[in-house]
Amino acid sequence: MFGEKVGDRRTVETGLPSLNRAMADADITSAYRQAAYLTTLANESSFHHDAKGPHDKRKYAGRGYIQLTGEANYSDAGAYFDIDLRRRPELARSLDYSAPISRWYWTVARDINPLADALDMGAVNAAIGYPRNKEEDTERCRDFKAALKHLNGSVPQGIDCTRPKPKKATDRDRAADAA
C-alpha cells in the first residue's frame, strides 16, 4: 500500500505485533482510521519503531513511530506511561514504548480518530503537528487515498486534504506559551 515508504522489512515485522496491539487499543479499526494512522506512520517513520530524525541533534527530537517531538510531548507521554522520557528520551523509540506512544499521541494528546472518520486528512496533518509544507501535505493526501483504496476497495467522496487555517493566538495563548 505504501511501496518504498516501508522501511527495512525485518524492523517493520519486529514491531508489527506491538503496532497491531496499539491500533486495537486506540480503536483504529475502521478503514478510514487505519488509512489515516498508517499514512501518518509511513511518512513519519517508515513503520520503524526505532526511527529518529537522522540530522536532528535536539534532545527531544522526533523519535519512534509517530516521531514524538518536543520537551512537552516527552513530559506528557512520560507522565501518562509513568516513565521518565525527559531523562531517557531514547525510550520513545524502543520496541516497548514506540507503539504505545503513537497510540497515546493519536488518542489522548490529539484525539485524531474523529478527524479520520470525517476523511479530513488536512486536519489529521495539522493535529500531528509537523510544520506546514504543501508538498508534504500533498504526499500524505495521496498516500491516504492509496491506503483507503487498498483497505476500503475504493476512494470515498468527501476527502479534505486542506489544512485548517491556524487559529489566531489570543493574549491568553501567548501568556501560556511564555510561561
mmCIF file of N, CA and C in Angstrom, residues 26-99:
data_model
loop_
_atom_site.group_PDB
_atom_site.id
_atom_site.type_symbol
_atom_site.label_atom_id
_atom_site.label_comp_id
_atom_site.label_asym_id
_atom_site.label_seq_id
_atom_site.Cartn_x
_atom_site.Cartn_y
_atom_site.Cartn_z
ATOM 1 N N ALA A 26 -6.380 1.676 20.492
ATOM 2 C CA ALA A 26 -6.788 3.039 20.127
ATOM 3 C C ALA A 26 -8.078 3.052 19.313
ATOM 4 N N ASP A 27 -8.705 1.901 19.132
ATOM 5 C CA ASP A 27 -9.923 1.780 18.327
ATOM 6 C C ASP A 27 -9.693 2.256 16.888
ATOM 7 N N ILE A 28 -8.507 2.001 16.389
ATOM 8 C CA ILE A 28 -8.179 2.297 14.991
ATOM 9 C C ILE A 28 -8.525 1.035 14.213
ATOM 10 N N THR A 29 -9.819 0.833 14.017
ATOM 11 C CA THR A 29 -10.313 -0.416 13.464
ATOM 12 C C THR A 29 -11.055 -0.242 12.146
ATOM 13 N N SER A 30 -11.479 0.962 11.810
ATOM 14 C CA SER A 30 -12.173 1.182 10.536
ATOM 15 C C SER A 30 -11.149 1.491 9.452
ATOM 16 N N ALA A 31 -11.537 1.329 8.208
ATOM 17 C CA ALA A 31 -10.638 1.625 7.078
ATOM 18 C C ALA A 31 -10.192 3.087 7.105
ATOM 19 N N TYR A 32 -11.091 3.994 7.442
ATOM 20 C CA TYR A 32 -10.740 5.426 7.461
ATOM 21 C C TYR A 32 -9.674 5.709 8.516
ATOM 22 N N ARG A 33 -9.875 5.170 9.706
ATOM 23 C CA ARG A 33 -8.907 5.393 10.784
ATOM 24 C C ARG A 33 -7.582 4.716 10.483
ATOM 25 N N GLN A 34 -7.637 3.485 10.001
ATOM 26 C CA GLN A 34 -6.404 2.777 9.674
ATOM 27 C C GLN A 34 -5.641 3.496 8.571
ATOM 28 N N ALA A 35 -6.352 3.972 7.567
ATOM 29 C CA ALA A 35 -5.687 4.669 6.460
ATOM 30 C C ALA A 35 -4.984 5.927 6.954
ATOM 31 N N ALA A 36 -5.637 6.701 7.793
ATOM 32 C CA ALA A 36 -5.030 7.937 8.303
ATOM 33 C C ALA A 36 -3.833 7.629 9.203
ATOM 34 N N TYR A 37 -3.998 6.668 10.094
ATOM 35 C CA TYR A 37 -2.930 6.315 11.032
ATOM 36 C C TYR A 37 -1.726 5.726 10.294
ATOM 37 N N LEU A 38 -1.979 4.771 9.423
ATOM 38 C CA LEU A 38 -0.880 4.131 8.709
ATOM 39 C C LEU A 38 -0.189 5.097 7.750
ATOM 40 N N THR A 39 -0.952 5.980 7.128
ATOM 41 C CA THR A 39 -0.346 7.013 6.284
ATOM 42 C C THR A 39 0.592 7.877 7.114
ATOM 43 N N THR A 40 0.131 8.246 8.297
ATOM 44 C CA THR A 40 0.959 9.078 9.171
ATOM 45 C C THR A 40 2.249 8.358 9.535
ATOM 46 N N LEU A 41 2.154 7.104 9.941
ATOM 47 C CA LEU A 41 3.357 6.375 10.342
ATOM 48 C C LEU A 41 4.286 6.114 9.160
ATOM 49 N N ALA A 42 3.710 5.857 7.990
ATOM 50 C CA ALA A 42 4.547 5.652 6.797
ATOM 51 C C ALA A 42 5.394 6.891 6.531
ATOM 52 N N ASN A 43 4.791 8.057 6.691
ATOM 53 C CA ASN A 43 5.501 9.302 6.406
ATOM 54 C C ASN A 43 6.372 9.771 7.563
ATOM 55 N N GLU A 44 5.995 9.431 8.779
ATOM 56 C CA GLU A 44 6.774 9.866 9.936
ATOM 57 C C GLU A 44 8.010 8.986 10.141
ATOM 58 N N SER A 45 7.857 7.664 9.992
ATOM 59 C CA SER A 45 8.928 6.764 10.415
ATOM 60 C C SER A 45 9.176 5.566 9.510
ATOM 61 N N SER A 46 8.465 5.455 8.402
ATOM 62 C CA SER A 46 8.561 4.267 7.534
ATOM 63 C C SER A 46 8.258 2.990 8.298
ATOM 64 N N PHE A 47 7.406 3.100 9.320
ATOM 65 C CA PHE A 47 6.999 1.975 10.171
ATOM 66 C C PHE A 47 8.152 1.403 10.984
ATOM 67 N N HIS A 48 9.108 2.245 11.324
ATOM 68 C CA HIS A 48 10.217 1.821 12.175
ATOM 69 C C HIS A 48 9.956 2.311 13.591
ATOM 70 N N HIS A 49 9.811 1.376 14.519
ATOM 71 C CA HIS A 49 9.614 1.764 15.925
ATOM 72 C C HIS A 49 10.822 2.521 16.452
ATOM 73 N N ASP A 50 11.992 2.256 15.885
ATOM 74 C CA ASP A 50 13.230 2.837 16.384
ATOM 75 C C ASP A 50 13.696 4.055 15.583
ATOM 76 N N ALA A 51 12.783 4.671 14.840
ATOM 77 C CA ALA A 51 13.152 5.805 13.993
ATOM 78 C C ALA A 51 13.553 7.018 14.822
ATOM 79 N N LYS A 52 14.508 7.751 14.295
ATOM 80 C CA LYS A 52 14.910 9.040 14.851
ATOM 81 C C LYS A 52 15.345 9.904 13.686
ATOM 82 N N GLY A 53 14.931 11.165 13.733
ATOM 83 C CA GLY A 53 15.355 12.092 12.695
ATOM 84 C C GLY A 53 16.872 12.048 12.547
ATOM 85 N N PRO A 54 17.400 11.741 11.359
ATOM 86 C CA PRO A 54 18.830 11.466 11.204
ATOM 87 C C PRO A 54 19.743 12.669 11.446
ATOM 88 N N HIS A 55 19.246 13.871 11.235
ATOM 89 C CA HIS A 55 20.112 15.047 11.365
ATOM 90 C C HIS A 55 19.706 15.937 12.531
ATOM 91 N N ASP A 56 18.733 15.505 13.292
ATOM 92 C CA ASP A 56 18.214 16.323 14.376
ATOM 93 C C ASP A 56 18.964 15.976 15.654
ATOM 94 N N LYS A 57 19.734 16.918 16.146
ATOM 95 C CA LYS A 57 20.563 16.676 17.336
ATOM 96 C C LYS A 57 19.903 17.170 18.620
ATOM 97 N N ARG A 58 18.671 17.692 18.529
ATOM 98 C CA ARG A 58 17.987 18.171 19.731
ATOM 99 C C ARG A 58 17.707 17.007 20.673
ATOM 100 N N LYS A 59 17.723 17.297 21.966
ATOM 101 C CA LYS A 59 17.466 16.250 22.966
ATOM 102 C C LYS A 59 16.083 15.639 22.777
ATOM 103 N N TYR A 60 15.091 16.468 22.450
ATOM 104 C CA TYR A 60 13.714 15.980 22.307
ATOM 105 C C TYR A 60 13.298 15.954 20.838
ATOM 106 N N ALA A 61 14.207 15.442 20.018
ATOM 107 C CA ALA A 61 13.950 15.293 18.584
ATOM 108 C C ALA A 61 12.918 14.199 18.360
ATOM 109 N N GLY A 62 12.392 14.149 17.136
ATOM 110 C CA GLY A 62 11.407 13.136 16.785
ATOM 111 C C GLY A 62 11.962 11.731 16.937
ATOM 112 N N ARG A 63 11.177 10.900 17.634
ATOM 113 C CA ARG A 63 11.560 9.501 17.838
ATOM 114 C C ARG A 63 10.328 8.615 17.736
ATOM 115 N N GLY A 64 10.567 7.381 17.295
ATOM 116 C CA GLY A 64 9.522 6.372 17.293
ATOM 117 C C GLY A 64 8.621 6.427 16.081
ATOM 118 N N TYR A 65 7.571 5.609 16.133
ATOM 119 C CA TYR A 65 6.631 5.516 15.019
ATOM 120 C C TYR A 65 6.055 6.872 14.633
ATOM 121 N N ILE A 66 5.698 7.684 15.625
ATOM 122 C CA ILE A 66 4.987 8.916 15.334
ATOM 123 C C ILE A 66 5.896 10.145 15.450
ATOM 124 N N GLN A 67 7.179 9.913 15.678
ATOM 125 C CA GLN A 67 8.155 10.983 15.790
ATOM 126 C C GLN A 67 7.777 11.981 16.885
ATOM 127 N N LEU A 68 7.657 11.453 18.089
ATOM 128 C CA LEU A 68 7.390 12.282 19.254
ATOM 129 C C LEU A 68 8.453 13.371 19.320
ATOM 130 N N THR A 69 8.036 14.612 19.416
ATOM 131 C CA THR A 69 8.959 15.740 19.347
ATOM 132 C C THR A 69 8.609 16.778 20.396
ATOM 133 N N GLY A 70 9.616 17.378 20.988
ATOM 134 C CA GLY A 70 9.427 18.490 21.915
ATOM 135 C C GLY A 70 9.356 18.036 23.360
ATOM 136 N N GLU A 71 9.949 18.838 24.223
ATOM 137 C CA GLU A 71 10.017 18.502 25.640
ATOM 138 C C GLU A 71 8.636 18.299 26.260
ATOM 139 N N ALA A 72 7.667 19.126 25.896
ATOM 140 C CA ALA A 72 6.325 18.995 26.477
ATOM 141 C C ALA A 72 5.703 17.643 26.125
ATOM 142 N N ASN A 73 5.855 17.205 24.880
ATOM 143 C CA ASN A 73 5.309 15.903 24.486
ATOM 144 C C ASN A 73 6.018 14.761 25.207
ATOM 145 N N TYR A 74 7.339 14.862 25.358
ATOM 146 C CA TYR A 74 8.069 13.825 26.088
ATOM 147 C C TYR A 74 7.609 13.789 27.548
ATOM 148 N N SER A 75 7.428 14.950 28.126
ATOM 149 C CA SER A 75 6.983 15.031 29.510
ATOM 150 C C SER A 75 5.577 14.454 29.676
ATOM 151 N N ASP A 76 4.653 14.850 28.804
ATOM 152 C CA ASP A 76 3.269 14.387 28.892
ATOM 153 C C ASP A 76 3.150 12.880 28.638
ATOM 154 N N ALA A 77 3.838 12.395 27.624
ATOM 155 C CA ALA A 77 3.797 10.959 27.336
ATOM 156 C C ALA A 77 4.433 10.177 28.481
ATOM 157 N N GLY A 78 5.539 10.680 29.000
ATOM 158 C CA GLY A 78 6.192 10.014 30.126
ATOM 159 C C GLY A 78 5.290 9.939 31.345
ATOM 160 N N ALA A 79 4.580 11.034 31.625
ATOM 161 C CA ALA A 79 3.653 11.043 32.762
ATOM 162 C C ALA A 79 2.542 10.026 32.536
ATOM 163 N N TYR A 80 2.036 9.943 31.316
ATOM 164 C CA TYR A 80 0.955 9.009 31.002
ATOM 165 C C TYR A 80 1.393 7.558 31.234
ATOM 166 N N PHE A 81 2.621 7.245 30.833
ATOM 167 C CA PHE A 81 3.120 5.873 30.944
ATOM 168 C C PHE A 81 3.944 5.636 32.212
ATOM 169 N N ASP A 82 4.056 6.668 33.043
ATOM 170 C CA ASP A 82 4.818 6.587 34.281
ATOM 171 C C ASP A 82 6.275 6.172 34.030
ATOM 172 N N ILE A 83 6.877 6.836 33.039
ATOM 173 C CA ILE A 83 8.299 6.659 32.751
ATOM 174 C C ILE A 83 8.897 8.054 32.578
ATOM 175 N N ASP A 84 10.168 8.189 32.811
ATOM 176 C CA ASP A 84 10.812 9.494 32.704
ATOM 177 C C ASP A 84 11.419 9.661 31.306
ATOM 178 N N LEU A 85 10.571 10.055 30.364
ATOM 179 C CA LEU A 85 11.052 10.266 28.990
ATOM 180 C C LEU A 85 11.922 11.512 28.869
ATOM 181 N N ARG A 86 11.782 12.440 29.794
ATOM 182 C CA ARG A 86 12.638 13.631 29.731
ATOM 183 C C ARG A 86 14.088 13.256 30.027
ATOM 184 N N ARG A 87 14.292 12.362 30.948
ATOM 185 C CA ARG A 87 15.649 11.921 31.265
ATOM 186 C C ARG A 87 16.133 10.829 30.325
ATOM 187 N N ARG A 88 15.173 10.051 29.826
ATOM 188 C CA ARG A 88 15.520 8.913 28.970
ATOM 189 C C ARG A 88 14.729 8.970 27.666
ATOM 190 N N PRO A 89 14.959 10.005 26.837
ATOM 191 C CA PRO A 89 14.170 10.178 25.614
ATOM 192 C C PRO A 89 14.298 9.029 24.628
ATOM 193 N N GLU A 90 15.381 8.276 24.692
ATOM 194 C CA GLU A 90 15.567 7.153 23.765
ATOM 195 C C GLU A 90 14.507 6.068 23.950
ATOM 196 N N LEU A 91 13.862 6.024 25.109
ATOM 197 C CA LEU A 91 12.799 5.035 25.321
ATOM 198 C C LEU A 91 11.656 5.217 24.326
ATOM 199 N N ALA A 92 11.486 6.440 23.814
ATOM 200 C CA ALA A 92 10.401 6.709 22.860
ATOM 201 C C ALA A 92 10.570 5.921 21.572
ATOM 202 N N ARG A 93 11.761 5.432 21.315
ATOM 203 C CA ARG A 93 11.977 4.641 20.105
ATOM 204 C C ARG A 93 12.240 3.175 20.402
ATOM 205 N N SER A 94 11.947 2.774 21.620
ATOM 206 C CA SER A 94 12.130 1.375 21.987
ATOM 207 C C SER A 94 10.921 0.559 21.537
ATOM 208 N N LEU A 95 11.129 -0.722 21.370
ATOM 209 C CA LEU A 95 10.047 -1.621 20.976
ATOM 210 C C LEU A 95 8.937 -1.625 22.029
ATOM 211 N N ASP A 96 9.304 -1.454 23.297
ATOM 212 C CA ASP A 96 8.303 -1.446 24.369
ATOM 213 C C ASP A 96 7.401 -0.218 24.350
ATOM 214 N N TYR A 97 7.909 0.928 23.928
ATOM 215 C CA TYR A 97 7.141 2.174 24.065
ATOM 216 C C TYR A 97 6.739 2.862 22.765
ATOM 217 N N SER A 98 7.385 2.591 21.671
ATOM 218 C CA SER A 98 7.104 3.333 20.437
ATOM 219 C C SER A 98 5.640 3.227 20.007
ATOM 220 N N ALA A 99 5.101 2.019 19.950
ATOM 221 C CA ALA A 99 3.699 1.854 19.531
ATOM 222 C C ALA A 99 2.729 2.419 20.568
#
